Coordinates of C-alpha atoms and ligand atoms in Angstrom, one line a residue:
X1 CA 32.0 -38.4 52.8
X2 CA 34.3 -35.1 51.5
X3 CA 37.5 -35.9 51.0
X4 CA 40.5 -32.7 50.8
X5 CA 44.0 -32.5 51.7
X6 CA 46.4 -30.5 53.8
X7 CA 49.6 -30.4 54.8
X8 CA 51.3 -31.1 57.9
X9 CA 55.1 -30.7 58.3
X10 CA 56.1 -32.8 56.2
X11 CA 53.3 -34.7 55.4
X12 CA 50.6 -34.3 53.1
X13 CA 47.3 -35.6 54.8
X14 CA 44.2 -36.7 53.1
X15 CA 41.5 -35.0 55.1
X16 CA 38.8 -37.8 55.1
X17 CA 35.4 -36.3 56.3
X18 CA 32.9 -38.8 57.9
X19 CA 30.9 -36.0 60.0
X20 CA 27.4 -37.0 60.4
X21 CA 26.5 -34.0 62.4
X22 CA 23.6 -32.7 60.8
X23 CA 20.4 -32.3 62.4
X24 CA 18.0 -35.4 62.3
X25 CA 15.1 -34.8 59.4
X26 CA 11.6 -35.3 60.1
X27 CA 11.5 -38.6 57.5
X28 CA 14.9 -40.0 59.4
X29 CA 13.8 -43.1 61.4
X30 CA 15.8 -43.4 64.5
X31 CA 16.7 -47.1 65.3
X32 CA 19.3 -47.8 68.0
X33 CA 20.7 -50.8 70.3
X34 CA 21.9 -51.8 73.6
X35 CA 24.8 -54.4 72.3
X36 CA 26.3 -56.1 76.1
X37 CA 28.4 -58.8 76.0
X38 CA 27.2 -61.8 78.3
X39 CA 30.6 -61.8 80.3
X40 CA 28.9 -61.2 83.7
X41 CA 26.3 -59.4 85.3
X42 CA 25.4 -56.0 83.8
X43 CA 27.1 -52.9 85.3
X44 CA 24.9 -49.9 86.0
X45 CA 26.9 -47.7 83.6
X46 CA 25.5 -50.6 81.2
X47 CA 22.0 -50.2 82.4
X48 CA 22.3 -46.6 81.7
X49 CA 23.4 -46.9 78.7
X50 CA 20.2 -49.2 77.9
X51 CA 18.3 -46.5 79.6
X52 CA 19.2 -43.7 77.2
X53 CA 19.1 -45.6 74.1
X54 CA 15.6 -46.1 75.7
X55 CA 14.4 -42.8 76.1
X56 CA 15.8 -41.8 72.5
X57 CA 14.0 -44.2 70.8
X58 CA 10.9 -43.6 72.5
X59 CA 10.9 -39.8 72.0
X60 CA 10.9 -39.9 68.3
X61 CA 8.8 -43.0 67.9
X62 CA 11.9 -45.4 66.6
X63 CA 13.0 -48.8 67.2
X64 CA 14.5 -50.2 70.5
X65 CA 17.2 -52.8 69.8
X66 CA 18.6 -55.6 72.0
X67 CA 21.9 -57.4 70.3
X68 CA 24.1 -60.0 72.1
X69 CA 27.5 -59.8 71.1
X70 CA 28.9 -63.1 72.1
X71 CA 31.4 -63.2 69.9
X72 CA 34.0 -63.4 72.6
X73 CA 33.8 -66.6 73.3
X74 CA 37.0 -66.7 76.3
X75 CA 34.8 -63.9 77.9
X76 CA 31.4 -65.8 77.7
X77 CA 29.1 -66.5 80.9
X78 CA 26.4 -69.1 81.2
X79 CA 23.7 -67.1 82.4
X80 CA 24.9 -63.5 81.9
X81 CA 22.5 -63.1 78.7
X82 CA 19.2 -64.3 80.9
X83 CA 20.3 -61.8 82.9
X84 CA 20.6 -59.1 80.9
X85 CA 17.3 -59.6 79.6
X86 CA 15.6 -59.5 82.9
X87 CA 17.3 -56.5 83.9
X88 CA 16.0 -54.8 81.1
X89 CA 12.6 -56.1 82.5
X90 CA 12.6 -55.1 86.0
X91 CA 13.9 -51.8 84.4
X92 CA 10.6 -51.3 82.1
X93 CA 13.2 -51.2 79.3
X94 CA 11.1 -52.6 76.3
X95 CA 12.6 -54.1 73.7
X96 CA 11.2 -53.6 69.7
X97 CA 13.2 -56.0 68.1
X98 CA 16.1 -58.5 70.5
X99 CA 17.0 -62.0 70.7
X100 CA 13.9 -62.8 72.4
X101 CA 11.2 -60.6 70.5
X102 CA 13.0 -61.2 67.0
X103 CA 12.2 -59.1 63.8
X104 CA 13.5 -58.0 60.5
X105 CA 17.2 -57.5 61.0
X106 CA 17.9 -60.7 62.9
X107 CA 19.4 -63.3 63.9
X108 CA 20.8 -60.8 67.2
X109 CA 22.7 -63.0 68.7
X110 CA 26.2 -62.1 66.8
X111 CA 27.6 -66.0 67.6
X112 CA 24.3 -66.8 65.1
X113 CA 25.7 -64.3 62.5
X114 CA 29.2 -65.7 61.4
X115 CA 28.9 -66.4 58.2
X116 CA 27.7 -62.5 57.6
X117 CA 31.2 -61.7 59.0
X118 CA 33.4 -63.6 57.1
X119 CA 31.4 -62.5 53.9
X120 CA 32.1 -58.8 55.0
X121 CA 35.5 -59.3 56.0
X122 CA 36.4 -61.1 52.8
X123 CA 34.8 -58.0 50.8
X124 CA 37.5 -55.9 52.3
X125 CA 40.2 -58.1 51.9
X126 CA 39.0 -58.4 48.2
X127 CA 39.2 -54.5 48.2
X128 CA 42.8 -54.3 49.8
X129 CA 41.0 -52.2 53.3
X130 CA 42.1 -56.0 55.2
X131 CA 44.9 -58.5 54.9
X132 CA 46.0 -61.8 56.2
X133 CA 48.5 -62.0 59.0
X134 CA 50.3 -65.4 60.4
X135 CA 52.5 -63.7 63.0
X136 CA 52.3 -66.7 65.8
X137 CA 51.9 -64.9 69.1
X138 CA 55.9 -66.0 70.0
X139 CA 56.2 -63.7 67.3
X140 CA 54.2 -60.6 68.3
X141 CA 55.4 -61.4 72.0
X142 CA 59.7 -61.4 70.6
X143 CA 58.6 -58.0 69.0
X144 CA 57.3 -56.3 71.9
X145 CA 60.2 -57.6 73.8
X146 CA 62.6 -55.5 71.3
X147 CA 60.1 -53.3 71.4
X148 CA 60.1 -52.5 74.9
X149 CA 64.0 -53.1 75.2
X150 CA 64.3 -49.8 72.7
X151 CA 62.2 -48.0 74.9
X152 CA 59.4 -47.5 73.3
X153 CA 56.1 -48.8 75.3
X154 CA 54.5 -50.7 73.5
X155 CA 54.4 -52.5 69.9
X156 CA 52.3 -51.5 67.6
X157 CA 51.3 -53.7 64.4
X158 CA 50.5 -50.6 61.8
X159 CA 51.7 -48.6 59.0
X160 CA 55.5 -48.4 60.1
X161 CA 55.6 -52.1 60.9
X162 CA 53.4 -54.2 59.0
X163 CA 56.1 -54.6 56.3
X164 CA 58.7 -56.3 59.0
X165 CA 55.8 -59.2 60.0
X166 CA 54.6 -61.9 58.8
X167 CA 51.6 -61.1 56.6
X168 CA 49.8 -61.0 53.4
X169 CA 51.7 -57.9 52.5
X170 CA 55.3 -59.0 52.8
X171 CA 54.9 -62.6 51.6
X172 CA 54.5 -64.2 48.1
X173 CA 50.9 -64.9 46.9
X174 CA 51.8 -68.3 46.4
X175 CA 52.9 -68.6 49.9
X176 CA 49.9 -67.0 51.5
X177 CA 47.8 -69.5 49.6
X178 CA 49.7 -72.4 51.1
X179 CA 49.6 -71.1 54.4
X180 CA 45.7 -70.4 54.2
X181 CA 45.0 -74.5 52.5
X182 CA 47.2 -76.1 55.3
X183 CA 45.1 -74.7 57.5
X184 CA 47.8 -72.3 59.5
X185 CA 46.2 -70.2 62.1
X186 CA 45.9 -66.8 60.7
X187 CA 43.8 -63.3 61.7
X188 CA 42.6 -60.8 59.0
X189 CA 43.3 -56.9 60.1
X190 CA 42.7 -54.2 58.9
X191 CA 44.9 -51.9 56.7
X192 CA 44.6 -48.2 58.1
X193 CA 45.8 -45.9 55.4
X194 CA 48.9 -43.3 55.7
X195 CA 48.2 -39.9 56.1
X196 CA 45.2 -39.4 56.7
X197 CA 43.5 -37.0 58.9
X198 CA 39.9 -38.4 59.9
X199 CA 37.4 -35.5 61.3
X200 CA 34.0 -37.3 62.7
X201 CA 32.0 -36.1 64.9
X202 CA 30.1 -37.1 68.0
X203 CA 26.9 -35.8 69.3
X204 CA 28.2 -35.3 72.9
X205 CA 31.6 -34.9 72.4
X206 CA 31.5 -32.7 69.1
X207 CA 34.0 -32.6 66.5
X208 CA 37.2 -35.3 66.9
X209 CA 40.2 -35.6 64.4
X210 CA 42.9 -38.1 64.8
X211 CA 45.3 -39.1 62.0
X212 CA 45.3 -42.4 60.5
X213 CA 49.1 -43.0 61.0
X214 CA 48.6 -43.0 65.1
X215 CA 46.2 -46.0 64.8
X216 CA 47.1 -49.6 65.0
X217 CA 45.7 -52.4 62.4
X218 CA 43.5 -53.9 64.5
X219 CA 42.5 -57.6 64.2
X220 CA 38.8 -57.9 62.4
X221 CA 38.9 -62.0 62.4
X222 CA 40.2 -65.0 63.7
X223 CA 41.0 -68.1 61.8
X224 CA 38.8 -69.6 63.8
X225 CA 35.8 -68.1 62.4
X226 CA 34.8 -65.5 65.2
X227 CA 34.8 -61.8 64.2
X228 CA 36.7 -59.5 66.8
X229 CA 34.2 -56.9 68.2
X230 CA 34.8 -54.1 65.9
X231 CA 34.2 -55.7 62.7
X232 CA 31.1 -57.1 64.1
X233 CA 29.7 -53.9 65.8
X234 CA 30.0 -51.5 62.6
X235 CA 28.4 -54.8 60.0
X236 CA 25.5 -55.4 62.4
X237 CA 25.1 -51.6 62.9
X238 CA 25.0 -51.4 59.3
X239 CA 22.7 -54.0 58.2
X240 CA 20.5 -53.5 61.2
X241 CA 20.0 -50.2 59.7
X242 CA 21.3 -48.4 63.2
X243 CA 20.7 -44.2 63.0
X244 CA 22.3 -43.8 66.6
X245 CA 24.9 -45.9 68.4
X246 CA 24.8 -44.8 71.8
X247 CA 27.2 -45.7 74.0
X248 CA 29.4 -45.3 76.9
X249 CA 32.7 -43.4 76.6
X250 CA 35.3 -46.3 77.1
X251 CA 34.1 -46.7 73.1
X252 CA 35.2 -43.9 72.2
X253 CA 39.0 -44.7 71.5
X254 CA 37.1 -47.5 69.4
X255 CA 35.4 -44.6 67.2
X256 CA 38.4 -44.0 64.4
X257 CA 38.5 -47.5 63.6
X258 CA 34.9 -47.9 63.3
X259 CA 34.0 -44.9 61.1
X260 CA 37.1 -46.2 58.8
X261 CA 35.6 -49.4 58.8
X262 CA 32.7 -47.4 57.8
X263 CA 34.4 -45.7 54.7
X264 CA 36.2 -49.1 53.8
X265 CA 33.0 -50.6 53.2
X266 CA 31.7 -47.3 51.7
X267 CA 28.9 -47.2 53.8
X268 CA 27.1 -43.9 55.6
X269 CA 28.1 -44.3 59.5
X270 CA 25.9 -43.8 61.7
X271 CA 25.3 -41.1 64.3
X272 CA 27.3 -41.6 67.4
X273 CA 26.9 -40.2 71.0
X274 CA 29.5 -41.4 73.3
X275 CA 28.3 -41.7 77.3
X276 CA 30.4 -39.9 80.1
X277 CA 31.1 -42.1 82.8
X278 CA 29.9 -43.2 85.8
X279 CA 32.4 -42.1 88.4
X280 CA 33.4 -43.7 92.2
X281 CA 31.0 -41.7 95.0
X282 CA 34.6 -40.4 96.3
X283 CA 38.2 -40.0 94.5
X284 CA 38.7 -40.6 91.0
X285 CA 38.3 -43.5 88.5
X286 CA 34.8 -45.3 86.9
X287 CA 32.7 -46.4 89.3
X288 CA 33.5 -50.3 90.6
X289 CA 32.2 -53.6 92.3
X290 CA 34.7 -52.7 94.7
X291 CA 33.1 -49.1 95.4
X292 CA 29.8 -50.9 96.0
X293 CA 31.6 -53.6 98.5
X294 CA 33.3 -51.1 100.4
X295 CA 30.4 -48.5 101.0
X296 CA 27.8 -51.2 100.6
X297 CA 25.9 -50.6 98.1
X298 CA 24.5 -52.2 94.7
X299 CA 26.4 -51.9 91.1
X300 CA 24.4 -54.4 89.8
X301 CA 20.4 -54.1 89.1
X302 CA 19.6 -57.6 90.1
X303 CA 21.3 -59.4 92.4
X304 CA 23.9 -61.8 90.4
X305 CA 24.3 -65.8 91.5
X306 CA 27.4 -66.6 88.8
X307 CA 28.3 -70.5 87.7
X308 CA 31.4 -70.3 89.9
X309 CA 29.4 -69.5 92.9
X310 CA 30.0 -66.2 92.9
X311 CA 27.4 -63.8 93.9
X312 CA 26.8 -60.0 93.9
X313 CA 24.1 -57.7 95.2
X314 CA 21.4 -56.1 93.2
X315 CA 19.0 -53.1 93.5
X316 CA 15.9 -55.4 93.2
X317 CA 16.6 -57.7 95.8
X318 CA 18.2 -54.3 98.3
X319 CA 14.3 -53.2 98.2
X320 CA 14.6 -50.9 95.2
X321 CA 11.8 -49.7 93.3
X322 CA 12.5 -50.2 89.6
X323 CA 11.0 -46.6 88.7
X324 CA 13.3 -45.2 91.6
X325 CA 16.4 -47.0 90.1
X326 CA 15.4 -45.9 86.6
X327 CA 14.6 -42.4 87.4
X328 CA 18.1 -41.9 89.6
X329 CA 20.1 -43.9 87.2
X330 CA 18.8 -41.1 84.0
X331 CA 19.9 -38.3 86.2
X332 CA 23.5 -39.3 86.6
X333 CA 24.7 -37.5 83.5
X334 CA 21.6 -36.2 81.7
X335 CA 20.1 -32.9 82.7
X336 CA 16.2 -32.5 82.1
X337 CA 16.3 -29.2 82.8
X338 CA 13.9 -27.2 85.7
X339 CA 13.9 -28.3 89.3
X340 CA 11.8 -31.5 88.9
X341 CA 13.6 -34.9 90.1
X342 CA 11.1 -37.1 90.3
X343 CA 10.1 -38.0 86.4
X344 CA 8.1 -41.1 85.4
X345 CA 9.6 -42.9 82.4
X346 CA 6.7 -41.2 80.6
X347 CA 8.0 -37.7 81.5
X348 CA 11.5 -38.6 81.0
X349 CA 10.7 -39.9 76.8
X350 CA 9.0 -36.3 76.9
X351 CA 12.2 -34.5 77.6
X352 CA 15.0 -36.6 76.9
X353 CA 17.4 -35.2 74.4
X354 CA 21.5 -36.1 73.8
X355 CA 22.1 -32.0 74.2
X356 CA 21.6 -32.2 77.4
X357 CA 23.9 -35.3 78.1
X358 CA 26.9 -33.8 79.5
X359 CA 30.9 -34.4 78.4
X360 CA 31.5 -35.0 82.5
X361 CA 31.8 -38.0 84.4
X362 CA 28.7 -38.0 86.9
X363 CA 29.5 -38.9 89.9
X364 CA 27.4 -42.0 92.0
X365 CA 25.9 -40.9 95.3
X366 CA 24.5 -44.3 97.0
X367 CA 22.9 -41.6 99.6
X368 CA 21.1 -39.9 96.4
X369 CA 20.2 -43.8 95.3
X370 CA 18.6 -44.0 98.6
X371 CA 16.4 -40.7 98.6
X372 CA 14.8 -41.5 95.4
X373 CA 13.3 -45.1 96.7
X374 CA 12.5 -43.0 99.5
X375 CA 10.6 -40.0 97.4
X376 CA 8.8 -43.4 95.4
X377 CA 8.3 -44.7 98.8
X378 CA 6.1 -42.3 100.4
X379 CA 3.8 -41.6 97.6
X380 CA 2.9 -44.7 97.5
X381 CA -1.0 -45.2 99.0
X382 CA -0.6 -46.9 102.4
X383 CA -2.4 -49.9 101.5
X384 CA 0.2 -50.5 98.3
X385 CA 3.2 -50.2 101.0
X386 CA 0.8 -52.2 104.0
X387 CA 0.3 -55.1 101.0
X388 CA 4.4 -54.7 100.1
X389 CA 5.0 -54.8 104.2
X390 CA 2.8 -58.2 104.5
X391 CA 5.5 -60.9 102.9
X392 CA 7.8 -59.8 105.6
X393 CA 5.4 -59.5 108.5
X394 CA 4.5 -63.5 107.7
X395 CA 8.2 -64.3 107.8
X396 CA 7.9 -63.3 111.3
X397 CA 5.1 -64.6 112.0
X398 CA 3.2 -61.6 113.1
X399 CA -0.8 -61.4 112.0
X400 CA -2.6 -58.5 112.1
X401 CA -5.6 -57.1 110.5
X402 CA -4.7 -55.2 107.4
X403 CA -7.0 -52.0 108.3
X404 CA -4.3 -51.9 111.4
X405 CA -1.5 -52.7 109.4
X406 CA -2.5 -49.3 106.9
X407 CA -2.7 -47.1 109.8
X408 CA 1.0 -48.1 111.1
X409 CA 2.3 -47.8 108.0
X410 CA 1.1 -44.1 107.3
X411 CA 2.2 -43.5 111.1
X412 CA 6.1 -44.5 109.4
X413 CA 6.4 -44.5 106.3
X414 CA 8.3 -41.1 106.6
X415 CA 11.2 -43.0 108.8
X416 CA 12.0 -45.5 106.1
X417 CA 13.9 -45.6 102.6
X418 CA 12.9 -49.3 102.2
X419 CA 9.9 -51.1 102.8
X420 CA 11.9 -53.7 104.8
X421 CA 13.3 -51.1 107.0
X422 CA 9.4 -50.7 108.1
X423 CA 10.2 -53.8 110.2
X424 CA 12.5 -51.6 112.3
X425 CA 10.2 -48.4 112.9
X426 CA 7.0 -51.1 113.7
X427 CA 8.0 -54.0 114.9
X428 CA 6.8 -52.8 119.0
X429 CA 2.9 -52.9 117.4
X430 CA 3.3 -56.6 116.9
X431 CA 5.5 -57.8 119.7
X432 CA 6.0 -56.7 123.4
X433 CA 9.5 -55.5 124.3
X434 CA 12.1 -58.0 125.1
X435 CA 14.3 -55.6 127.0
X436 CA 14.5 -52.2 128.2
X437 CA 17.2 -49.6 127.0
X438 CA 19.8 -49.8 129.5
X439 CA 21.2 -46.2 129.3
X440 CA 17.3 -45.2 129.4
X441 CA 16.5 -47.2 132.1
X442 CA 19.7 -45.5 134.2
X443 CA 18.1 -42.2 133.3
X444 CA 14.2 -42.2 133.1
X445 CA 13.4 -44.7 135.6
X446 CA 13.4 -43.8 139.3
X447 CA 12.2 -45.3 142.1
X448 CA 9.3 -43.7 142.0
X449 CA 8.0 -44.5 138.9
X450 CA 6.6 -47.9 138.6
X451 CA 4.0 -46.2 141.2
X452 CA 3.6 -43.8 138.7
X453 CA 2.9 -46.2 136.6
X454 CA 0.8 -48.0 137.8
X455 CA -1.6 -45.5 138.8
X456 CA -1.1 -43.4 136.0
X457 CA -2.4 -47.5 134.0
X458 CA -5.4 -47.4 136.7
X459 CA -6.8 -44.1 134.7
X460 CA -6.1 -45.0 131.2
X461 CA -7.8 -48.6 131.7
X462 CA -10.5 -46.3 132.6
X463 CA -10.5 -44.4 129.7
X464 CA -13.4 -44.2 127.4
X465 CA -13.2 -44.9 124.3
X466 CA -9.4 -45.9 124.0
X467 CA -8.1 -43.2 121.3
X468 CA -5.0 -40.9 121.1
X469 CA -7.0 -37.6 122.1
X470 CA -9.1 -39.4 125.4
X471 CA -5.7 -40.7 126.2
X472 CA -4.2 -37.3 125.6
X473 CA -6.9 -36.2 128.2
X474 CA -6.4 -38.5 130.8
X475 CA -3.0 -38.3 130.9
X476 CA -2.8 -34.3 131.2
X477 CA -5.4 -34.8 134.2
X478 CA -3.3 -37.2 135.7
X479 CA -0.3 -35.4 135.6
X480 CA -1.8 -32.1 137.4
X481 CA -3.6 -34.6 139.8
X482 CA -0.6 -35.6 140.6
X483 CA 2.0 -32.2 139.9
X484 CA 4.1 -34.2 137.6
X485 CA 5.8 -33.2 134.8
X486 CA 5.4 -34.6 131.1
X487 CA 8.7 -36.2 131.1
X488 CA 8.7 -38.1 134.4
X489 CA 5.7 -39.6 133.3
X490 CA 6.0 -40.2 129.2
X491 CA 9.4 -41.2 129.1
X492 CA 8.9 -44.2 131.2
X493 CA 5.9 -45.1 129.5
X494 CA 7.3 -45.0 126.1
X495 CA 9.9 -47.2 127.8
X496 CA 7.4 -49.6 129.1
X497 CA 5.4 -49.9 125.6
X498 CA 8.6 -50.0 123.4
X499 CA 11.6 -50.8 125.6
X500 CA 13.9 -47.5 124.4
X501 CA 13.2 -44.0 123.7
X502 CA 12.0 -44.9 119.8
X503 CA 8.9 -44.8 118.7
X504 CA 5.8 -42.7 117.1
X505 CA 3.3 -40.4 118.8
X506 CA 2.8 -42.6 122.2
X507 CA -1.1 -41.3 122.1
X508 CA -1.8 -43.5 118.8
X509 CA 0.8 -46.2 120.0
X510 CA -1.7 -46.6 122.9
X511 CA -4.5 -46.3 120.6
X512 CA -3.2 -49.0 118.3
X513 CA -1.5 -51.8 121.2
X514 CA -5.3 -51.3 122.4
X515 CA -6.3 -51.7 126.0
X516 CA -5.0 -54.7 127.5
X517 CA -1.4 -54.4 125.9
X518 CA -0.5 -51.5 126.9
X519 CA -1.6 -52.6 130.6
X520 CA 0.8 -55.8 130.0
X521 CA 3.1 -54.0 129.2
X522 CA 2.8 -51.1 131.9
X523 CA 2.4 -54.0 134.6
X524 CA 5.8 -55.9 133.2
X525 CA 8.0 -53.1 133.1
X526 CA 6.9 -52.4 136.1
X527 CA 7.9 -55.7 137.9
X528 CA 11.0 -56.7 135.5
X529 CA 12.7 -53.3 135.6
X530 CA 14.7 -52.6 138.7
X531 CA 16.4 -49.3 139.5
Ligands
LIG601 N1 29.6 -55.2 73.2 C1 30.0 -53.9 73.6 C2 29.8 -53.8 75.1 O1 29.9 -54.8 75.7 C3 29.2 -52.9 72.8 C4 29.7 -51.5 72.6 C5 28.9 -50.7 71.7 O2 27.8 -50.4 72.0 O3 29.3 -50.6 70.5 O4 29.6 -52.7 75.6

């Protein structure tokens, strides 16, 4: 920490230094956390933010941190840490050291770590960086009345009006002491010094001052033993040795009071790299449940069932591959660099670096979601996606050999996104169809052509062996027999075999229905369908 002074107007400001901007030294060891707060499901911003720590810690060989910070205890969901933790699972996120793996720096669950709080909070009391205020919240609520009746929008407890409350600053000693043994309700905050200007820096957003008489004295405890988050963040930081706290950008207003906490503790901060945001598909503003309602699409990794019934929709259960989730989610705001798209976490630890996290919001694109599951989908070897595609193929009953089953799926696999959505492109293999395409039917089928038809079923039952390119054969032949052309005859029999114009190559679609369906079928469209 340097410490110099300038002047400002008026004022004389202490220039506080708490830069930690130099490069990282071979020695360093890098050691970083994910710290969520189980108050709900985690948001994909918060995934990403996992994701990064991730790939940072990985790259240079350091330590992978999960902490809980529960501390909030209005805010707290049953379930919400359970489901953090099997996010970061399906995710491939692995954890080094976390509330379920444990390890030196523990306990990580902050509502286990208490008493290291008050211990810290006391220190800085003890040192004059914190003091006791009673104010009861009629109090603070009166003030911001006045406060707001003068115009002014919004009260601010700090260095201009600490000495008009009620606090361990204005009162007598003796008084204080009374207050604390009769057990009044009190909350310790913090005493941010007068003219100051603080210079930090942050690894994404460079160099940031901001002068200590603009910031509030934020509460650091309660009297009923529960730190607030700030106090809690920078001690478990510190003691759990932290090199990097990466994080998203709604922090970053957070950052002043942390690195004075920092200095009030005389401590070395950390290094900090603030996330840009996730931002709405369209329009402006962080990206939103809502967002995800409207357009229909995931902001959740798995899907959530919360204690009040509520429930919301997650990229697992929407057919997501976890490596296509991972790999779109580390695009939206870091740039590897080159053309490639599709990186394995592998290649991503290779090249991940916080230079090339940008200052920008990136923006979500659920069509961009989409085309990654789809790139993961097709490189998949078709018996992976035939054994994926089984499950759903037993839900409807269907059976079919699996040697079949592989060479529907490579016939496709292009069509789909999802390997539910294979259901849709091949469900006309398994079943006959139930009905016939109206608007087709209007157009295609004349009266002519259940003769057609039915002669044109005479020479394929004849055809030996029963594969697209005999098929191909017989049906050329027959249409020259019979001066036809392609479409007065293949239209209809795609319509007989599938019941609308949809459909792969109709040579292998014979192939694969096999002899005596596609007669069936031939011989039912031909009696149900009128014209
Ligand atoms: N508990 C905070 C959160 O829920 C952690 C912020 C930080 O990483 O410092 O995001």
């Amino acid at each position: 920490m340097a410490v110099s002074q300038k002047t400002v107007g008026n004022s004389i400001y202490l220039n506080v230094d708490l830069l930690n901007d130099q490069p990282m030294k071979e020695e360093e060891t890098v050691r970083v956390r994910f710290a969520p707060s189980p108050t709900g499901p985690l948001h994909i911003g918060g995934v990403r933010t996992a994701l990064y720590n991730y790939l940072f810690a990985r790259k240079y060989r350091g330590t992978m941190i999960l902490r809980i910070e529960d501390t909030d205890r209005n805010r707290f969901v049953p379930g919400a840490e359970e489901y953090i933790i099997e996010s970061l699972k399906w995710c491939g996120i692995q954890l080094d050291e976390g509330v379920e793996e444990g390890g030196p720096a523990g306990p990580y669950r902050q509502s286990e770590r208490r008493d290291i709080y008050r211990e810290h909070v006391m220190k800085l009391v003890e040192t004059g960086w914190a003091y006791y205020a009673f104010d009861t919240p009629e109090e603070l609520e009166d003030k911001r009345q006045e406060a707001a009746a003068a115009g002014k929008d919004i009260f601010q407890y700090d260095i201009h009006t600490r000495m008009d409350m009620c606090n361990s600053l204005t009162l007598e000693k003796k008084e204080v002491d009374r207050r604390l043994q009769s057990g009044d309700s009190f909350v310790i905050r913090f005493k941010m010094p007068e003219n100051e200007e603080i210079r930090f820096s942050d690894l994404i957003r460079g160099e940031i001052r901001v002068l200590s008489d603009t910031l509030d004295d934020k509460v650091l405890f309660k009297s009923d033993g529960m730190p607030t988050y700030h106090l809690a963040n920078v001690v478990d930081d510190h003691l759990m040795y932290i090199s990097h706290v990466i994080r998203g950008e709604e922090w970053l207003p957070s950052l002043p009071l942390h690195v004075m906490l920092y200095r009030a503790f005389g401590w070395n901060p950390p290094r900090f790299a603030h996330l840009p945001l996730l931002l709405k598909p369209t329009g402006k503003g962080k990206l939103s449940k809502r967002d995800g309602d409207k357009m229909g699409f995931p902001v959740f990794p798995l899907e959530w069932k919360g204690p009040n019934g509520e429930t919301a929709p997650g990229y697992r259960e929407s057919g997501y591959y976890p490596e296509a989730f991972v790999n779109m989610l580390a695009l939206l705001g870091w740039n590897p660099g080159g053309e490639k798209e599709l990186l394995s976490m592998d290649e991503m630890i290779g090249r991940f670096s916080l230079e090339r996290v940008g200052k920008a919001g990136a923006r979500f694109d659920p069509g961009k979601a989409r085309w990654f599951n789809h790139q993961y989908l097709i490189r998949k070897d078709p018996e992976t996606l035939a054994r994926e595609f089984r499950p759903l193929l037993d839900e409807k009953g269907v059976q079919t050999r699996f040697d079949r089953l592989v060479r529907i799926v490579v016939m496709v696999k292009d069509r789909v996104d999802f390997v539910h959505e294979l259901w849709r492109e091949t469900w006309f293999f398994f079943l006959p169809p139930q009905e016939y395409d109206e608007k087709m039917v209007k157009k295609r089928w004349k009266p002519e052509t259940p003769g057609i038809l039915t002669r044109l079923g005479e020479s394929l039952a004849k055809t030996e062996p029963f594969r697209a390119a005999e098929l191909e054969a017989t049906v050329k032949n027959f249409l020259e027999m019979e001066h036809l052309g392609m479409g007065q005859v293949m239209n209809p029999l795609r319509l007989a075999l599938v019941g609308a114009m949809a459909g792969p190559g109709l040579f292998e679609l014979c192939e694969i229905l096999g002899r005596g369906e596609v007669m069936k079928r031939i011989e039912r469209a031909c009696r149900t369908i009128s014209t």
